[in-house]
Amino acid sequence: MALASHLSQALFPAASPSAAAGALLASTSPLPVRHLLQLHAHLLRTGVLLLSPTAASAFFSVAASSLPSLRALAVLQHHLTAASLPSTFCCNSILRCLSESDALSFLRRMRTLGRRGNAFSLAILLKPCRTLSHARQLHANVVIEGHLRDSLLATSLMRSYAICGVGDCARKVFDEMVMKDTVAWNVLITCYARNKRTKDTLWLFDEMRRGESEVKPDEVTCILLLQACTSLGALDFGEQIWEYAVEHGYGCELKVRNSVITMYTRCGCVEKAYQVFCHTPQKSVVTWSAMIMGLAANGFGEDAISAFEEMSRSGVVPDGQTFTGVLSACSHSGLVDEGFRFFDMMRYEYKMMPNVRHYGCIVDLMGRAGLLDEAYELVVKEMKVAPDATIWRTLLGACRIHGHVDLGEKVISHLIELKAQQAGDYVLLLNTYAAAGDWEKVAEVRKLMRENEIQTTPGCTTVELNGELHEFIADDASHPRKAEIYGKLDEINRHLRIAGYVPHVSSDLHDLDSEGKECALTYHSEKLAIAFALLVMPQRRPIRLAKNLRVCVDCHNFTKVFSGVYNRLVIVRDRTRFHHFNGGQCSCNDYW
DNA sequence: TTAGGGTTAG
């Protein structure tokens, strides 16, 4: 403030341009916006800004360092003329302070006044660039100014395209690059991975490994690819990456190990994840959280809690994600009291503010305990953060279980308000009415769905066999081995009935009599996939299935009994978790 | 002359 006042005194009212520039150049500390604007107005009024490029340059330097995110500079730039335009060096320091669109308009203004900017200007502009049209404009500039040989600049451009979700543009820049280093490859991989082009991502690894260039995958490449395998559930490929990492000396990198732990748990291989975890000497909070979340998602709730306690004993402090893991362990395994204990611990002992995901777990737990109205009150009155669609969906799921029709209707209205309702939500509401036996309402919702052209996602189960995916939908008749599969399923059904399996008829929505419902349940996609796996897979190998929706209660019971009668380990990954069926049991308790 | 920019763990 003292400096600002000194400057004002030096410049008001009759300071010469050189005195003004001198005073401005002498200032080293930032000025408040108010003083800066006063100063600017004065410099304009007295003509200093027009008469002295040195003073203008000095002024913008001070302004740039004073105002980190400066809308005012965007206004100021319109007063620039060719004579008052600061040097490119100074312009770049102004560019660094502007928002994405203001910086672009400033660059255009510079060009209008005959100043082109340089590679530094483009580097500054590309850093915050997150808009496709801006990326395209900057791309044109990079080409026109002949900077395509600058590999850092080109990589920066690829990164912007990656953020904008246009993989093909990033690839084009990559293909035109003269020197493609590992970072450029990694940025391209990130781009494909972000845009869910997972298979292309995996191809790039092969291309990199087998290519003739010197560039080989490094630890960052391994991390990126492991993440891609995680999202794809590609166990075999994930293991190849892990082998590569170990062979090339990246096996001890903590970030790589943490990614491997996640990859294994997300592919349902908890034991292998645990092996890697145990052999990791310096476990960070990320390592512990990855293991805790992995155990939770696979239904090993008690083990997740033990891991949390061991982590605390070892002196590692939990963070928000650790609590997400341990709370979801409690909710997936139905450990209601434990869940509330951890929720209190995070709030009162660790003084953490719960986020939407933490509340989501608590709402799920309350739903399990039948505390539906209390859960609704919590969401509406106590939550410090705005509830998202997932929270409402969780509560809607609990309404279905308990047949709480009134609350279900209230919850769906919140989803509609959020404009977030999906076909699955209407199905949940439909199920709620079905659970309450209100077939008239079921028909009403069906009509509503038809009128609004709401398409439901058909349940689909996949089995991987020798790298090939076999897909099944309910009552599927498309598989070439259809007759054998249906025959096998009938045989399995007979055996399971003897062992005590009884179809869970309310799992089906149709308003049929009990016998009709049994028929409709018989050929659900999971059951067809299990019959197929039994036909084609060698004995002792675990049967791994992936289901796009939630496993229904009847299929859950069916698979549980199946795992005991046929002595097979069945691992099912559905939309939210893993189910490990073994010896007539499942890793998740009281599944609804 | 000065100044600038790219990838990475749960």
Coordinates of C-alpha atoms (C1' of nucleotides) in Angstrom, one line a residue:
Chain A
M1 CA 0.0 0.0 0.0
A2 CA 2.8 2.3 0.8
L3 CA 4.3 1.6 -2.6
A4 CA 1.0 2.3 -4.3
S5 CA 0.7 5.6 -2.6
H6 CA 4.3 6.5 -3.5
L7 CA 3.6 5.6 -7.1
S8 CA 0.4 7.6 -7.2
Q9 CA 2.3 10.6 -5.8
A10 CA 5.1 10.2 -8.3
L11 CA 2.7 10.0 -11.2
F12 CA 0.0 12.5 -10.2
P13 CA -0.4 14.9 -11.8
A14 CA 2.6 16.0 -13.8
A15 CA 5.0 13.2 -13.9
S16 CA 6.9 12.8 -17.1
P17 CA 6.7 9.5 -19.0
S18 CA 10.2 8.6 -18.1
A19 CA 9.5 9.4 -14.4
A20 CA 6.4 7.2 -14.6
A21 CA 8.3 4.4 -16.2
G22 CA 11.1 4.7 -13.7
A23 CA 8.7 4.6 -10.8
L24 CA 6.9 1.6 -12.2
L25 CA 10.0 -0.3 -13.0
A26 CA 11.3 0.3 -9.5
S27 CA 8.2 -1.3 -8.0
T28 CA 8.8 -5.0 -7.1
S29 CA 5.7 -5.8 -5.1
P30 CA 2.2 -6.3 -6.4
L31 CA -0.4 -3.6 -6.4
P32 CA -4.1 -3.8 -5.5
V33 CA -6.5 -3.8 -8.4
R34 CA -8.0 -0.5 -7.3
H35 CA -4.7 1.3 -7.5
L36 CA -3.8 -0.4 -10.7
L37 CA -7.0 0.8 -12.4
Q38 CA -6.5 4.3 -11.0
L39 CA -3.0 4.3 -12.3
H40 CA -4.1 3.0 -15.7
A41 CA -6.7 5.7 -16.1
H42 CA -4.2 8.3 -15.1
L43 CA -1.6 7.1 -17.6
L44 CA -4.1 7.1 -20.3
R45 CA -5.4 10.6 -19.4
T46 CA -1.9 12.1 -19.3
G47 CA -0.9 10.3 -22.5
V48 CA 2.0 8.4 -20.8
L49 CA 0.7 5.1 -22.0
L50 CA 0.7 6.3 -25.6
L51 CA 3.9 8.3 -25.6
S52 CA 6.2 5.9 -23.8
P53 CA 6.4 2.3 -24.8
T54 CA 8.8 1.8 -21.9
A55 CA 6.3 3.1 -19.4
A56 CA 3.5 1.0 -21.0
S57 CA 5.7 -2.1 -20.9
A58 CA 6.6 -1.4 -17.3
F59 CA 2.9 -0.8 -16.4
F60 CA 1.8 -4.1 -17.9
S61 CA 4.6 -5.9 -16.2
V62 CA 3.5 -4.6 -12.8
A63 CA -0.2 -5.3 -13.7
A64 CA 0.7 -8.8 -14.8
S65 CA 2.5 -9.6 -11.6
S66 CA -0.2 -7.9 -9.5
L67 CA -3.2 -9.7 -10.7
P68 CA -2.9 -13.4 -11.1
S69 CA -6.3 -13.9 -12.8
L70 CA -7.0 -10.7 -14.5
R71 CA -10.2 -9.8 -16.2
A72 CA -9.1 -6.1 -16.0
L73 CA -6.1 -6.7 -18.3
A74 CA -8.5 -7.9 -20.9
V75 CA -10.2 -4.5 -20.7
L76 CA -6.9 -2.7 -20.7
Q77 CA -5.7 -4.4 -23.8
H78 CA -8.3 -2.6 -25.9
H79 CA -6.5 0.7 -25.2
L80 CA -3.3 -0.6 -26.7
T81 CA -2.1 0.9 -29.9
A82 CA 0.8 -0.1 -32.1
A83 CA 2.8 2.7 -30.4
S84 CA 1.9 1.7 -26.9
L85 CA 2.1 -2.1 -27.4
P86 CA 4.7 -3.5 -25.0
S87 CA 7.6 -5.7 -26.2
T88 CA 6.9 -9.4 -27.0
F89 CA 8.6 -10.2 -23.8
C90 CA 6.2 -8.0 -21.9
C91 CA 3.2 -9.2 -23.9
N92 CA 4.1 -12.8 -22.9
S93 CA 4.1 -11.9 -19.2
I94 CA 0.6 -10.3 -19.8
L95 CA -0.5 -13.5 -21.6
R96 CA 0.5 -15.6 -18.6
C97 CA -2.0 -13.7 -16.4
L98 CA -5.0 -14.0 -18.7
S99 CA -7.8 -16.5 -18.9
E100 CA -7.9 -18.9 -21.8
S101 CA -10.2 -16.8 -24.0
D102 CA -8.8 -13.5 -22.9
A103 CA -5.3 -14.7 -23.8
L104 CA -6.4 -15.7 -27.2
S105 CA -8.1 -12.4 -27.9
F106 CA -4.9 -10.6 -26.6
L107 CA -2.8 -12.7 -29.1
R108 CA -5.2 -11.6 -31.9
R109 CA -4.9 -8.0 -30.7
M110 CA -1.1 -8.3 -30.8
R111 CA -1.3 -9.6 -34.4
T112 CA -3.6 -6.8 -35.4
L113 CA -1.0 -4.4 -34.2
G114 CA 1.7 -6.1 -36.1
R115 CA 3.2 -8.2 -33.4
R116 CA 3.2 -12.0 -34.0
G117 CA 4.2 -13.5 -30.8
N118 CA 6.7 -16.4 -30.5
A119 CA 7.1 -20.0 -29.3
F120 CA 6.9 -18.7 -25.7
S121 CA 3.6 -17.1 -26.4
L122 CA 2.2 -20.3 -27.8
A123 CA 3.5 -22.4 -24.9
I124 CA 1.9 -20.0 -22.4
L125 CA -1.4 -20.2 -24.3
L126 CA -1.5 -23.9 -24.7
K127 CA -1.0 -24.7 -21.0
P128 CA -4.5 -23.7 -19.9
C129 CA -6.2 -24.6 -23.3
R130 CA -9.2 -26.8 -22.8
T131 CA -11.5 -25.7 -25.6
L132 CA -11.5 -27.4 -29.0
S133 CA -11.9 -24.2 -31.0
H134 CA -9.0 -22.6 -29.1
A135 CA -6.8 -25.7 -29.6
R136 CA -7.5 -25.6 -33.3
Q137 CA -6.6 -21.9 -33.5
L138 CA -3.3 -22.5 -31.6
H139 CA -2.6 -25.5 -33.8
A140 CA -2.9 -23.3 -36.8
N141 CA -0.5 -20.8 -35.1
V142 CA 2.0 -23.5 -34.3
V143 CA 2.0 -24.6 -38.0
I144 CA 2.1 -21.1 -39.5
E145 CA 4.9 -20.0 -37.2
G146 CA 6.8 -23.2 -38.0
H147 CA 7.0 -24.5 -34.5
L148 CA 5.9 -28.1 -35.3
R149 CA 9.5 -29.3 -34.8
D150 CA 9.4 -28.1 -31.2
S151 CA 8.5 -31.4 -29.7
L152 CA 7.5 -29.9 -26.3
L153 CA 5.2 -27.5 -28.0
A154 CA 3.7 -30.3 -30.2
T155 CA 3.2 -32.5 -27.1
S156 CA 1.5 -29.6 -25.3
L157 CA -0.9 -29.3 -28.3
M158 CA -1.6 -33.0 -28.2
R159 CA -2.4 -32.7 -24.5
S160 CA -4.9 -29.9 -25.2
Y161 CA -6.6 -32.1 -27.9
A162 CA -6.6 -35.0 -25.3
I163 CA -8.4 -32.8 -22.8
C164 CA -10.9 -31.8 -25.5
G165 CA -11.5 -35.5 -26.3
V166 CA -10.4 -35.5 -29.9
G167 CA -8.0 -38.5 -30.2
D168 CA -7.7 -38.3 -33.9
C169 CA -6.4 -34.7 -33.8
A170 CA -3.8 -35.6 -31.2
R171 CA -2.8 -38.6 -33.4
K172 CA -2.4 -36.3 -36.4
V173 CA 0.0 -34.0 -34.4
F174 CA 1.9 -37.0 -33.2
D175 CA 2.3 -38.5 -36.7
E176 CA 3.7 -35.2 -37.9
M177 CA 6.2 -34.8 -35.1
V178 CA 9.8 -35.2 -36.1
M179 CA 11.1 -36.4 -32.7
K180 CA 8.7 -38.6 -30.8
D181 CA 10.0 -39.0 -27.3
T182 CA 8.5 -41.2 -24.6
V183 CA 6.4 -38.3 -23.2
A184 CA 4.8 -37.8 -26.6
W185 CA 3.8 -41.5 -26.7
N186 CA 2.6 -41.3 -23.1
V187 CA 0.4 -38.2 -23.9
L188 CA -1.1 -40.1 -26.9
I189 CA -1.8 -43.1 -24.6
T190 CA -3.4 -40.8 -22.0
C191 CA -5.5 -39.3 -24.8
Y192 CA -6.8 -42.7 -26.0
A193 CA -7.3 -43.9 -22.4
R194 CA -9.3 -40.7 -21.5
N195 CA -11.5 -41.2 -24.5
K196 CA -12.2 -44.8 -23.6
R197 CA -10.4 -46.0 -26.7
T198 CA -8.9 -48.7 -24.5
K199 CA -8.0 -51.2 -27.2
D200 CA -6.1 -48.5 -29.1
T201 CA -4.3 -47.7 -25.9
L202 CA -3.2 -51.3 -25.6
W203 CA -2.2 -51.4 -29.2
L204 CA 0.1 -48.4 -28.7
F205 CA 2.0 -50.4 -26.1
D206 CA 2.7 -53.1 -28.6
E207 CA 3.6 -50.5 -31.2
M208 CA 6.0 -48.9 -28.7
R209 CA 7.6 -52.1 -27.6
R210 CA 8.1 -53.6 -31.1
G211 CA 8.7 -50.3 -33.0
E212 CA 12.1 -49.6 -34.4
S213 CA 12.7 -46.3 -32.6
E214 CA 14.8 -46.0 -29.5
V215 CA 11.7 -45.0 -27.5
K216 CA 10.5 -47.7 -25.1
P217 CA 7.8 -47.7 -22.5
D218 CA 8.8 -46.2 -19.2
E219 CA 7.2 -46.3 -15.8
V220 CA 4.7 -43.7 -16.7
T221 CA 3.7 -45.8 -19.8
C222 CA 3.2 -48.8 -17.4
I223 CA 1.0 -46.8 -15.1
L224 CA -1.1 -45.5 -17.9
L225 CA -1.6 -48.9 -19.4
L226 CA -2.4 -50.5 -16.1
Q227 CA -5.1 -47.9 -15.6
A228 CA -6.5 -48.8 -19.1
C229 CA -6.5 -52.5 -18.1
T230 CA -8.2 -51.7 -14.9
S231 CA -11.1 -50.0 -16.7
L232 CA -11.3 -52.8 -19.3
G233 CA -11.0 -55.6 -16.7
A234 CA -8.2 -56.9 -19.0
L235 CA -6.4 -59.2 -16.6
D236 CA -4.1 -61.0 -19.1
F237 CA -2.9 -57.8 -20.6
G238 CA -2.5 -56.2 -17.2
E239 CA -0.3 -59.0 -16.1
Q240 CA 1.9 -58.6 -19.3
I241 CA 2.4 -54.9 -18.4
W242 CA 3.3 -55.8 -14.8
E243 CA 5.9 -58.4 -16.1
Y244 CA 7.3 -55.8 -18.4
A245 CA 7.6 -53.3 -15.6
V246 CA 9.4 -55.8 -13.4
E247 CA 11.8 -56.9 -16.2
H248 CA 12.7 -53.3 -17.0
G249 CA 13.3 -52.1 -13.5
Y250 CA 10.1 -50.3 -12.8
G251 CA 8.7 -53.0 -10.5
C252 CA 9.8 -51.1 -7.3
E253 CA 8.2 -47.8 -8.2
L254 CA 5.5 -47.2 -5.7
K255 CA 3.1 -45.6 -8.2
V256 CA 3.4 -48.6 -10.5
R257 CA 2.8 -51.0 -7.6
N258 CA -0.2 -49.1 -6.5
S259 CA -1.6 -49.3 -10.0
V260 CA -1.0 -53.0 -10.1
I261 CA -2.8 -53.5 -6.8
T262 CA -5.8 -51.7 -8.3
M263 CA -5.6 -53.5 -11.6
Y264 CA -5.7 -56.9 -9.8
T265 CA -8.5 -56.0 -7.5
R266 CA -10.6 -54.6 -10.3
C267 CA -10.1 -57.8 -12.2
G268 CA -11.3 -59.8 -9.2
C269 CA -7.8 -61.2 -8.2
V270 CA -7.6 -60.1 -4.6
E271 CA -5.0 -62.7 -3.7
K272 CA -2.6 -61.5 -6.3
A273 CA -3.2 -57.9 -5.3
Y274 CA -2.5 -58.8 -1.8
Q275 CA 0.8 -60.5 -2.7
V276 CA 2.0 -57.3 -4.4
F277 CA 0.7 -55.2 -1.4
C278 CA 2.5 -57.4 1.1
H279 CA 5.8 -57.2 -0.8
T280 CA 5.6 -53.4 -1.0
P281 CA 8.0 -52.1 1.7
Q282 CA 7.1 -48.4 1.9
K283 CA 3.3 -48.4 1.8
S284 CA 1.8 -44.9 1.4
V285 CA -1.8 -43.9 2.2
V286 CA -2.5 -44.6 -1.5
T287 CA -1.2 -48.2 -1.3
W288 CA -3.3 -48.8 1.8
S289 CA -6.4 -47.2 0.3
A290 CA -6.0 -49.2 -3.0
M291 CA -5.9 -52.4 -1.0
I292 CA -8.8 -51.4 1.3
M293 CA -11.0 -50.3 -1.7
G294 CA -10.1 -53.5 -3.5
L295 CA -11.1 -55.7 -0.6
A296 CA -14.3 -53.7 -0.2
A297 CA -15.3 -54.0 -3.9
N298 CA -14.7 -57.7 -3.8
G299 CA -16.9 -58.2 -0.7
F300 CA -14.2 -58.8 1.9
G301 CA -15.5 -56.2 4.2
E302 CA -14.0 -57.5 7.4
D303 CA -10.6 -57.8 5.8
A304 CA -10.9 -54.2 4.6
I305 CA -11.6 -53.1 8.2
S306 CA -8.6 -55.1 9.5
A307 CA -6.4 -53.5 6.9
F308 CA -7.6 -50.1 7.9
E309 CA -6.8 -50.8 11.5
E310 CA -3.3 -52.2 10.6
M311 CA -2.7 -49.0 8.6
S312 CA -3.5 -46.9 11.6
R313 CA -1.2 -48.9 13.8
S314 CA 1.6 -48.5 11.3
G315 CA 1.3 -44.7 11.6
V316 CA -0.1 -43.9 8.2
V317 CA -2.9 -41.3 8.4
P318 CA -6.1 -42.1 6.4
D319 CA -7.4 -39.5 4.0
G320 CA -10.8 -39.0 2.3
Q321 CA -10.4 -41.9 -0.1
T322 CA -9.3 -44.3 2.6
F323 CA -12.6 -43.6 4.3
T324 CA -14.5 -44.0 1.1
G325 CA -12.9 -47.5 0.9
V326 CA -13.7 -48.5 4.5
L327 CA -17.3 -47.1 4.4
S328 CA -18.0 -48.9 1.1
A329 CA -16.6 -52.1 2.7
C330 CA -19.2 -51.7 5.5
S331 CA -22.0 -50.9 3.0
H332 CA -21.1 -53.8 0.6
S333 CA -20.8 -56.3 3.5
G334 CA -23.8 -55.0 5.5
L335 CA -21.7 -54.0 8.5
V336 CA -24.1 -51.3 9.7
D337 CA -22.7 -50.5 13.1
E338 CA -19.1 -50.5 11.9
G339 CA -20.1 -48.1 9.1
F340 CA -21.5 -45.5 11.6
R341 CA -18.4 -45.9 13.8
F342 CA -16.1 -45.0 10.8
F343 CA -18.4 -42.2 9.7
D344 CA -18.1 -40.7 13.3
M345 CA -14.3 -41.4 13.3
M346 CA -13.7 -39.4 10.1
R347 CA -15.8 -36.5 11.2
Y348 CA -14.8 -36.1 14.9
E349 CA -11.4 -37.8 15.2
Y350 CA -9.9 -36.8 11.9
K351 CA -12.0 -33.6 11.5
M352 CA -12.8 -34.4 7.8
M353 CA -15.8 -33.1 6.0
P354 CA -17.6 -36.0 4.3
N355 CA -18.1 -35.8 0.6
V356 CA -21.0 -37.1 -1.6
R357 CA -19.4 -40.6 -1.8
H358 CA -19.1 -40.9 2.0
Y359 CA -22.7 -39.9 2.3
G360 CA -23.6 -42.4 -0.4
C361 CA -22.2 -45.2 1.7
I362 CA -24.1 -44.0 4.8
V363 CA -27.4 -43.8 2.9
D364 CA -26.8 -47.3 1.6
L365 CA -26.1 -48.5 5.2
M366 CA -29.2 -46.8 6.5
G367 CA -31.2 -48.3 3.7
R368 CA -30.0 -51.8 4.7
A369 CA -31.0 -51.1 8.3
G370 CA -34.5 -50.2 7.1
L371 CA -34.0 -46.6 8.2
L372 CA -35.4 -45.2 4.9
D373 CA -37.1 -42.1 6.2
E374 CA -34.1 -41.2 8.4
A375 CA -31.8 -41.6 5.3
Y376 CA -34.1 -39.2 3.4
E377 CA -34.0 -36.7 6.2
L378 CA -30.2 -37.0 6.3
V379 CA -29.9 -36.2 2.6
V380 CA -32.4 -33.4 2.7
K381 CA -31.4 -31.7 6.0
E382 CA -28.0 -32.8 7.2
M383 CA -25.8 -33.2 4.2
K384 CA -23.4 -30.2 3.8
V385 CA -23.0 -31.0 0.1
A386 CA -25.6 -31.1 -2.7
P387 CA -26.9 -34.7 -3.2
D388 CA -26.1 -36.1 -6.6
A389 CA -28.0 -38.6 -8.7
T390 CA -26.1 -41.6 -7.2
I391 CA -27.3 -40.8 -3.7
W392 CA -30.9 -40.6 -4.8
R393 CA -30.4 -43.8 -6.8
T394 CA -29.0 -45.6 -3.7
L395 CA -32.1 -44.5 -1.8
L396 CA -34.3 -45.6 -4.6
G397 CA -32.7 -49.0 -4.4
A398 CA -33.4 -49.3 -0.7
C399 CA -37.1 -48.3 -1.5
R400 CA -37.3 -51.2 -3.8
I401 CA -36.0 -53.7 -1.2
H402 CA -38.4 -52.5 1.4
G403 CA -41.3 -51.8 -1.0
H404 CA -41.5 -48.2 0.3
V405 CA -43.6 -46.9 -2.6
D406 CA -44.3 -43.3 -1.2
L407 CA -40.6 -42.6 -0.6
G408 CA -39.7 -44.1 -4.0
E409 CA -42.0 -41.6 -5.7
K410 CA -40.5 -38.7 -3.8
V411 CA -37.0 -39.8 -4.7
I412 CA -37.7 -40.2 -8.4
S413 CA -39.0 -36.6 -8.3
H414 CA -35.6 -35.5 -7.0
L415 CA -33.9 -37.3 -9.9
I416 CA -36.2 -35.7 -12.4
E417 CA -35.4 -32.3 -10.7
L418 CA -31.7 -33.0 -11.3
K419 CA -32.6 -33.9 -14.9
A420 CA -30.6 -37.1 -14.1
Q421 CA -33.2 -39.8 -14.4
Q422 CA -32.1 -42.8 -16.4
A423 CA -33.9 -45.8 -17.7
G424 CA -32.6 -47.8 -14.7
D425 CA -34.3 -45.4 -12.3
Y426 CA -37.7 -46.1 -13.8
V427 CA -36.9 -49.8 -13.6
L428 CA -36.1 -49.4 -9.9
L429 CA -39.5 -47.6 -9.4
L430 CA -41.2 -50.3 -11.3
N431 CA -39.6 -52.9 -9.1
T432 CA -40.7 -51.0 -6.0
Y433 CA -44.3 -51.2 -7.2
A434 CA -43.8 -54.8 -8.2
A435 CA -42.4 -55.6 -4.8
A436 CA -45.5 -54.0 -3.3
G437 CA -47.7 -56.0 -5.8
D438 CA -49.1 -52.9 -7.3
W439 CA -49.4 -54.1 -10.9
E440 CA -51.5 -51.2 -12.0
K441 CA -48.7 -48.8 -11.1
V442 CA -46.2 -51.1 -12.8
A443 CA -48.3 -50.8 -16.0
E444 CA -48.5 -47.0 -15.6
V445 CA -44.7 -46.7 -15.3
R446 CA -44.2 -48.9 -18.3
K447 CA -46.6 -46.7 -20.3
L448 CA -44.8 -43.6 -19.2
M449 CA -41.5 -45.2 -20.3
R450 CA -43.0 -46.1 -23.7
E451 CA -44.4 -42.6 -24.2
N452 CA -41.1 -40.9 -23.3
E453 CA -39.2 -43.5 -25.4
I454 CA -37.1 -44.5 -22.5
Q455 CA -34.9 -47.4 -23.6
T456 CA -33.8 -49.8 -20.9
T457 CA -30.4 -51.5 -21.2
P458 CA -30.8 -55.2 -21.7
G459 CA -28.9 -57.3 -19.1
C460 CA -25.8 -58.7 -20.7
T461 CA -23.2 -61.1 -19.3
T462 CA -19.8 -61.8 -20.9
V463 CA -17.4 -64.7 -20.5
E464 CA -13.9 -64.5 -21.8
L465 CA -12.6 -67.6 -23.4
N466 CA -9.1 -67.7 -24.9
G467 CA -9.1 -64.0 -25.4
E468 CA -12.5 -64.0 -27.1
L469 CA -15.5 -62.4 -25.4
H470 CA -18.8 -64.4 -25.5
E471 CA -21.8 -62.3 -24.9
F472 CA -25.2 -63.4 -23.6
I473 CA -28.5 -61.7 -23.1
A474 CA -31.7 -63.1 -21.5
D475 CA -33.4 -65.8 -23.6
D476 CA -30.5 -65.5 -26.0
A477 CA -30.9 -67.6 -29.2
S478 CA -28.0 -66.2 -31.1
H479 CA -25.1 -68.3 -29.9
P480 CA -24.0 -71.0 -32.3
R481 CA -24.0 -73.6 -29.5
K482 CA -27.5 -72.5 -28.4
A483 CA -29.0 -76.1 -28.1
E484 CA -26.1 -77.4 -26.0
I485 CA -26.2 -74.4 -23.8
Y486 CA -29.9 -74.6 -23.1
G487 CA -29.6 -78.3 -22.5
K488 CA -26.8 -77.8 -20.1
L489 CA -28.8 -75.1 -18.2
D490 CA -31.8 -77.4 -17.8
E491 CA -29.5 -80.1 -16.4
I492 CA -27.9 -77.6 -14.0
N493 CA -31.4 -76.4 -12.9
R494 CA -32.4 -80.0 -12.1
H495 CA -29.3 -80.6 -10.0
L496 CA -29.7 -77.3 -8.1
R497 CA -33.4 -77.9 -7.3
I498 CA -32.4 -81.2 -5.6
A499 CA -29.8 -79.2 -3.6
G500 CA -32.5 -76.8 -2.4
Y501 CA -32.4 -73.9 -4.9
V502 CA -35.8 -72.2 -5.1
P503 CA -36.3 -69.5 -7.8
H504 CA -36.8 -66.1 -6.2
V505 CA -39.9 -65.1 -8.2
S506 CA -40.1 -61.4 -7.2
S507 CA -36.8 -60.9 -9.2
D508 CA -39.0 -60.8 -12.3
L509 CA -41.1 -57.9 -13.1
H510 CA -43.8 -59.3 -15.2
D511 CA -47.3 -59.7 -13.9
L512 CA -47.3 -63.4 -14.3
D513 CA -48.4 -66.2 -12.0
S514 CA -45.7 -67.9 -10.0
E515 CA -45.0 -70.6 -12.6
G516 CA -44.8 -68.1 -15.4
K517 CA -42.3 -66.0 -13.4
E518 CA -40.1 -69.1 -12.9
C519 CA -39.9 -69.7 -16.6
A520 CA -39.0 -66.0 -17.2
L521 CA -36.2 -66.3 -14.7
T522 CA -34.7 -69.5 -16.0
Y523 CA -32.9 -68.0 -19.0
H524 CA -31.3 -64.9 -17.5
S525 CA -28.1 -63.9 -19.1
E526 CA -25.9 -65.0 -16.2
K527 CA -27.3 -68.5 -16.1
L528 CA -26.8 -68.9 -19.9
A529 CA -23.2 -67.7 -19.4
I530 CA -22.6 -70.2 -16.6
A531 CA -24.0 -73.0 -18.6
F532 CA -21.7 -72.1 -21.5
A533 CA -18.7 -71.8 -19.2
L534 CA -19.4 -75.2 -17.8
L535 CA -19.5 -76.7 -21.3
V536 CA -16.3 -75.1 -22.6
M537 CA -14.0 -74.4 -19.7
P538 CA -11.7 -76.9 -18.1
Q539 CA -12.6 -78.1 -14.6
R540 CA -10.9 -76.2 -11.7
R541 CA -10.5 -72.9 -13.7
P542 CA -12.5 -70.1 -12.1
I543 CA -15.5 -69.0 -14.1
R544 CA -15.2 -65.2 -14.6
L545 CA -18.3 -63.3 -15.7
A546 CA -18.9 -59.6 -16.3
K547 CA -22.5 -58.3 -16.0
N548 CA -23.4 -54.8 -17.3
L549 CA -26.2 -54.3 -14.7
R550 CA -26.6 -55.4 -11.1
V551 CA -26.9 -59.2 -10.6
C552 CA -30.5 -60.0 -9.7
V553 CA -31.3 -61.8 -6.4
D554 CA -32.4 -65.0 -8.2
C555 CA -29.2 -65.3 -10.2
H556 CA -27.2 -64.6 -7.0
N557 CA -29.0 -67.5 -5.2
F558 CA -28.6 -69.7 -8.3
T559 CA -24.8 -69.0 -8.6
K560 CA -24.3 -69.5 -4.9
V561 CA -25.9 -73.0 -5.0
F562 CA -24.1 -73.7 -8.3
S563 CA -20.7 -73.0 -6.8
G564 CA -21.3 -75.6 -4.1
V565 CA -22.9 -78.3 -6.2
Y566 CA -20.4 -78.1 -9.1
N567 CA -17.5 -77.2 -6.8
R568 CA -16.5 -74.2 -9.0
L569 CA -15.2 -70.8 -8.1
V570 CA -17.4 -68.2 -9.9
I571 CA -16.3 -64.5 -9.9
V572 CA -18.9 -62.1 -11.2
R573 CA -18.1 -58.4 -11.8
D574 CA -21.3 -56.4 -11.9
R575 CA -21.9 -52.7 -12.2
T576 CA -20.9 -51.9 -8.6
R577 CA -18.8 -54.8 -7.2
F578 CA -17.4 -58.3 -7.4
H579 CA -19.2 -61.4 -6.1
H580 CA -16.9 -64.4 -5.3
F581 CA -19.0 -67.6 -5.2
N582 CA -17.3 -70.5 -3.6
G583 CA -18.5 -73.7 -1.9
G584 CA -22.2 -72.6 -1.8
Q585 CA -21.3 -69.2 -0.3
C586 CA -20.8 -65.7 -1.6
S587 CA -18.4 -63.0 -0.4
C588 CA -21.3 -60.5 0.0
N589 CA -23.6 -61.0 3.0
D590 CA -27.3 -60.6 2.8
Y591 CA -27.5 -59.6 -0.9
W592 CA -30.7 -58.0 -2.0
Chain B
dT1 C1' 19.1 -10.7 -23.5
dT2 C1' 15.2 -11.5 -20.6
dA3 C1' 10.9 -15.7 -20.6
dG4 C1' 8.0 -21.1 -21.9
dG5 C1' 6.0 -25.7 -22.6
dG6 C1' 4.6 -32.1 -22.4
dT7 C1' 3.2 -37.8 -19.2
dT8 C1' 2.6 -40.4 -13.8
dA9 C1' -0.5 -44.1 -8.2
dG10 C1' -5.9 -45.2 -4.8

